[in-house]
mmCIF file of C-alpha atoms in Angstrom:
data_model
loop_
_atom_site.group_PDB
_atom_site.id
_atom_site.type_symbol
_atom_site.label_atom_id
_atom_site.label_comp_id
_atom_site.label_asym_id
_atom_site.label_seq_id
_atom_site.Cartn_x
_atom_site.Cartn_y
_atom_site.Cartn_z
ATOM 1 C CA MET A 150 -173.740 -152.996 80.449
ATOM 2 C CA ILE A 151 -174.837 -150.147 77.303
ATOM 3 C CA THR A 152 -178.463 -151.102 76.153
ATOM 4 C CA LEU A 153 -180.317 -148.898 73.746
ATOM 5 C CA ALA A 154 -182.620 -148.205 76.556
ATOM 6 C CA SER A 155 -180.037 -146.411 78.364
ATOM 7 C CA LEU A 156 -179.014 -144.158 75.414
ATOM 8 C CA VAL A 157 -182.561 -143.093 75.113
ATOM 9 C CA ILE A 158 -182.880 -139.247 76.374
ATOM 10 C CA ASP A 159 -185.889 -138.000 78.137
ATOM 11 C CA PRO A 160 -188.207 -135.685 76.460
ATOM 12 C CA ILE A 161 -187.247 -132.522 78.623
ATOM 13 C CA GLY A 162 -183.536 -133.818 76.879
ATOM 14 C CA TYR A 163 -184.768 -132.827 73.862
ATOM 15 C CA LEU A 164 -185.904 -129.600 74.768
ATOM 16 C CA ILE A 165 -182.573 -129.086 76.246
ATOM 17 C CA ILE A 166 -180.844 -129.912 73.052
ATOM 18 C CA ALA A 167 -183.322 -127.415 71.291
ATOM 19 C CA ALA A 168 -182.540 -124.802 73.543
ATOM 20 C CA GLY A 169 -178.843 -125.074 72.659
ATOM 21 C CA ILE A 170 -179.145 -125.124 69.280
ATOM 22 C CA ILE A 171 -181.915 -121.884 69.346
ATOM 23 C CA GLY A 172 -179.157 -120.429 71.442
ATOM 24 C CA LEU A 173 -176.570 -120.952 68.841
ATOM 25 C CA GLY A 174 -178.649 -119.991 66.109
ATOM 26 C CA PHE A 175 -179.591 -116.539 67.281
ATOM 27 C CA SER A 176 -175.902 -116.002 68.524
ATOM 28 C CA PHE A 177 -174.713 -116.563 64.768
ATOM 29 C CA TRP A 178 -177.425 -114.394 63.384
ATOM 30 C CA ASN A 179 -176.566 -111.367 65.984
ATOM 31 C CA SER A 180 -172.922 -112.111 65.248
ATOM 32 C CA TYR A 181 -174.359 -111.345 61.098
ATOM 33 C CA ASN A 182 -175.986 -108.509 62.038
ATOM 34 C CA ILE A 183 -172.717 -106.984 63.698
ATOM 35 C CA GLU A 184 -170.623 -108.315 60.591
ATOM 36 C CA LYS A 185 -172.890 -106.019 58.318
ATOM 37 C CA LEU A 186 -172.244 -102.910 60.048
ATOM 38 C CA SER A 187 -169.659 -100.764 58.500
ATOM 39 C CA SER A 188 -166.536 -98.857 60.034
ATOM 40 C CA GLU A 189 -165.056 -96.004 57.870
ATOM 41 C CA ASP A 190 -162.222 -94.866 59.667
ATOM 42 C CA SER A 191 -159.096 -96.273 58.305
ATOM 43 C CA THR A 192 -156.647 -96.103 61.631
ATOM 44 C CA VAL A 193 -159.505 -97.906 63.553
ATOM 45 C CA LYS A 194 -159.891 -100.519 60.658
ATOM 46 C CA GLU A 195 -156.366 -101.178 60.810
ATOM 47 C CA ILE A 196 -156.254 -101.325 64.752
ATOM 48 C CA ALA A 197 -158.988 -104.303 64.388
ATOM 49 C CA ASN A 198 -157.321 -106.158 61.721
ATOM 50 C CA ASN A 199 -154.089 -106.457 63.835
ATOM 51 C CA ILE A 200 -156.483 -107.361 66.712
ATOM 52 C CA LYS A 201 -157.902 -110.256 64.445
ATOM 53 C CA SER A 202 -154.478 -111.270 63.268
ATOM 54 C CA GLY A 203 -153.219 -111.818 66.802
ATOM 55 C CA VAL A 204 -156.260 -113.270 67.929
ATOM 56 C CA SER A 205 -155.794 -116.245 64.973
ATOM 57 C CA THR A 206 -151.813 -116.597 65.622
ATOM 58 C CA PHE A 207 -152.825 -117.358 69.209
ATOM 59 C CA ILE A 208 -155.553 -119.775 68.517
ATOM 60 C CA VAL A 209 -152.995 -121.363 66.565
ATOM 61 C CA ALA A 210 -150.391 -121.646 69.046
ATOM 62 C CA GLU A 211 -153.024 -122.487 71.736
ATOM 63 C CA TYR A 212 -154.575 -125.287 69.612
ATOM 64 C CA LYS A 213 -151.119 -127.076 69.087
ATOM 65 C CA PHE A 214 -150.689 -127.674 72.295
ATOM 66 C CA LEU A 215 -154.128 -128.368 72.906
ATOM 67 C CA ALA A 216 -154.062 -130.965 70.499
ATOM 68 C CA LEU A 217 -151.370 -132.641 72.200
ATOM 69 C CA PHE A 218 -152.729 -132.492 75.870
ATOM 70 C CA VAL A 219 -156.164 -133.970 74.566
ATOM 71 C CA ILE A 220 -154.571 -136.795 72.142
ATOM 72 C CA SER A 221 -152.678 -137.619 75.625
ATOM 73 C CA LEU A 222 -155.668 -137.485 77.672
ATOM 74 C CA ALA A 223 -157.485 -139.599 75.660
ATOM 75 C CA ILE A 224 -154.966 -142.315 75.245
ATOM 76 C CA LEU A 225 -154.803 -142.294 79.289
ATOM 77 C CA ALA A 226 -158.606 -142.866 79.278
ATOM 78 C CA PHE A 227 -158.424 -145.307 76.752
ATOM 79 C CA PHE A 228 -155.979 -147.865 78.601
ATOM 80 C CA TYR A 229 -156.385 -146.420 82.143
ATOM 81 C CA GLY A 230 -159.924 -145.465 82.045
ATOM 82 C CA LYS A 231 -162.318 -147.255 85.171
ATOM 83 C CA SER A 232 -165.808 -147.728 83.492
ATOM 84 C CA GLN A 233 -167.892 -150.464 82.381
ATOM 85 C CA ASP A 234 -166.882 -153.473 80.313
ATOM 86 C CA GLY A 235 -165.294 -151.931 76.902
ATOM 87 C CA LEU A 236 -166.421 -148.433 77.460
ATOM 88 C CA ASN A 237 -162.943 -147.044 77.818
ATOM 89 C CA GLY A 238 -163.151 -146.570 74.296
ATOM 90 C CA MET A 239 -166.325 -144.264 74.493
ATOM 91 C CA LEU A 240 -164.419 -142.582 77.176
ATOM 92 C CA ALA A 241 -161.564 -141.711 75.183
ATOM 93 C CA VAL A 242 -164.035 -140.390 72.410
ATOM 94 C CA ALA A 243 -166.059 -138.097 75.089
ATOM 95 C CA VAL A 244 -162.786 -136.499 75.897
ATOM 96 C CA ILE A 245 -162.115 -135.648 72.312
ATOM 97 C CA ILE A 246 -165.528 -134.296 71.688
ATOM 98 C CA GLY A 247 -165.425 -132.565 74.787
ATOM 99 C CA ALA A 248 -162.335 -130.973 73.515
ATOM 100 C CA ALA A 249 -163.348 -130.306 70.453
ATOM 101 C CA SER A 250 -166.880 -128.325 71.241
ATOM 102 C CA SER A 251 -164.984 -126.595 73.515
ATOM 103 C CA SER A 252 -161.963 -125.861 71.348
ATOM 104 C CA ALA A 253 -165.327 -124.662 68.673
ATOM 105 C CA ALA A 254 -167.099 -122.543 71.231
ATOM 106 C CA SER A 255 -163.702 -121.245 71.729
ATOM 107 C CA TYR A 256 -162.771 -120.155 68.318
ATOM 108 C CA PHE A 257 -165.874 -118.535 67.237
ATOM 109 C CA SER A 258 -166.536 -116.674 70.552
ATOM 110 C CA ARG A 259 -162.740 -115.433 69.872
ATOM 111 C CA GLN A 260 -163.697 -114.346 66.320
ATOM 112 C CA VAL A 261 -166.865 -112.637 67.250
ATOM 113 C CA ALA A 262 -165.178 -111.044 69.952
ATOM 114 C CA GLY A 263 -162.178 -109.402 67.459
ATOM 115 C CA SER A 264 -163.861 -108.439 64.557
ATOM 116 C CA SER A 265 -166.758 -106.471 66.414
ATOM 117 C CA ASN A 266 -163.939 -104.142 68.032
ATOM 118 C CA ASP A 267 -164.233 -101.392 64.793
ATOM 119 C CA LYS A 268 -167.968 -101.725 64.793
ATOM 120 C CA ILE A 269 -168.532 -101.195 68.441
ATOM 121 C CA VAL A 270 -165.810 -97.901 67.804
ATOM 122 C CA ALA A 271 -167.845 -96.884 64.520
ATOM 123 C CA GLU A 272 -171.401 -97.669 66.155
ATOM 124 C CA SER A 273 -170.214 -95.496 69.614
ATOM 125 C CA GLN A 274 -169.108 -92.499 67.347
ATOM 126 C CA LYS A 275 -172.130 -91.969 65.835
ATOM 127 C CA THR A 276 -174.104 -92.033 69.333
ATOM 128 C CA TYR A 277 -173.301 -93.847 72.805
ATOM 129 C CA SER A 278 -176.739 -96.194 72.815
ATOM 130 C CA ASP A 279 -175.550 -97.566 69.609
ATOM 131 C CA GLY A 280 -172.231 -98.491 70.448
ATOM 132 C CA TYR A 281 -173.902 -99.702 74.002
ATOM 133 C CA ARG A 282 -176.257 -101.933 71.918
ATOM 134 C CA THR A 283 -173.667 -103.264 69.562
ATOM 135 C CA THR A 284 -171.193 -104.018 72.879
ATOM 136 C CA PHE A 285 -174.356 -105.763 74.237
ATOM 137 C CA SER A 286 -175.075 -107.548 70.942
ATOM 138 C CA ALA A 287 -171.368 -109.067 70.646
ATOM 139 C CA GLY A 288 -171.179 -109.745 74.433
ATOM 140 C CA ILE A 289 -174.599 -112.003 73.795
ATOM 141 C CA SER A 290 -173.216 -113.336 70.991
ATOM 142 C CA VAL A 291 -170.027 -114.441 73.048
ATOM 143 C CA GLY A 292 -171.866 -115.640 75.667
ATOM 144 C CA LEU A 293 -174.785 -117.355 73.896
ATOM 145 C CA ILE A 294 -171.945 -119.412 71.844
ATOM 146 C CA ASN A 295 -170.144 -120.695 75.145
ATOM 147 C CA ALA A 296 -173.334 -121.411 76.933
ATOM 148 C CA SER A 297 -175.372 -123.135 73.878
ATOM 149 C CA SER A 298 -171.943 -125.205 72.964
ATOM 150 C CA VAL A 299 -171.964 -126.818 76.238
ATOM 151 C CA ILE A 300 -175.693 -127.766 75.815
ATOM 152 C CA VAL A 301 -175.425 -129.258 72.307
#
């Protein structure tokens, strides 16, 4: 049986959640700084726009199938899940929340990766050090989005 005491988080749990929120905040701040960089080469911009549209098209197609799978899994969890009295509904909600957070992390990390391509090329044309720094920043953003969303 679920009690109020069983829903209380350990003090260390609050620190873990705070670390996840800080990681997401840093990641979005870092992504914002990458977006502010400019790319002046029209060919590179065109290729980057094609990559962005391809990423968006892929995400839409993927999430259509994912939504069907998650709804089916939530229904199965609700009717056939083995848990404590009356918790099958919570199990189904947990499946949906887990899939939604994973999908959001995937969406945002793909957007960061897709939109940073032309910025990386433009910075690499200045100096290799600037290009490396931009690449590293984009990679940190993608990694932190994925890792921090698991925590939060």
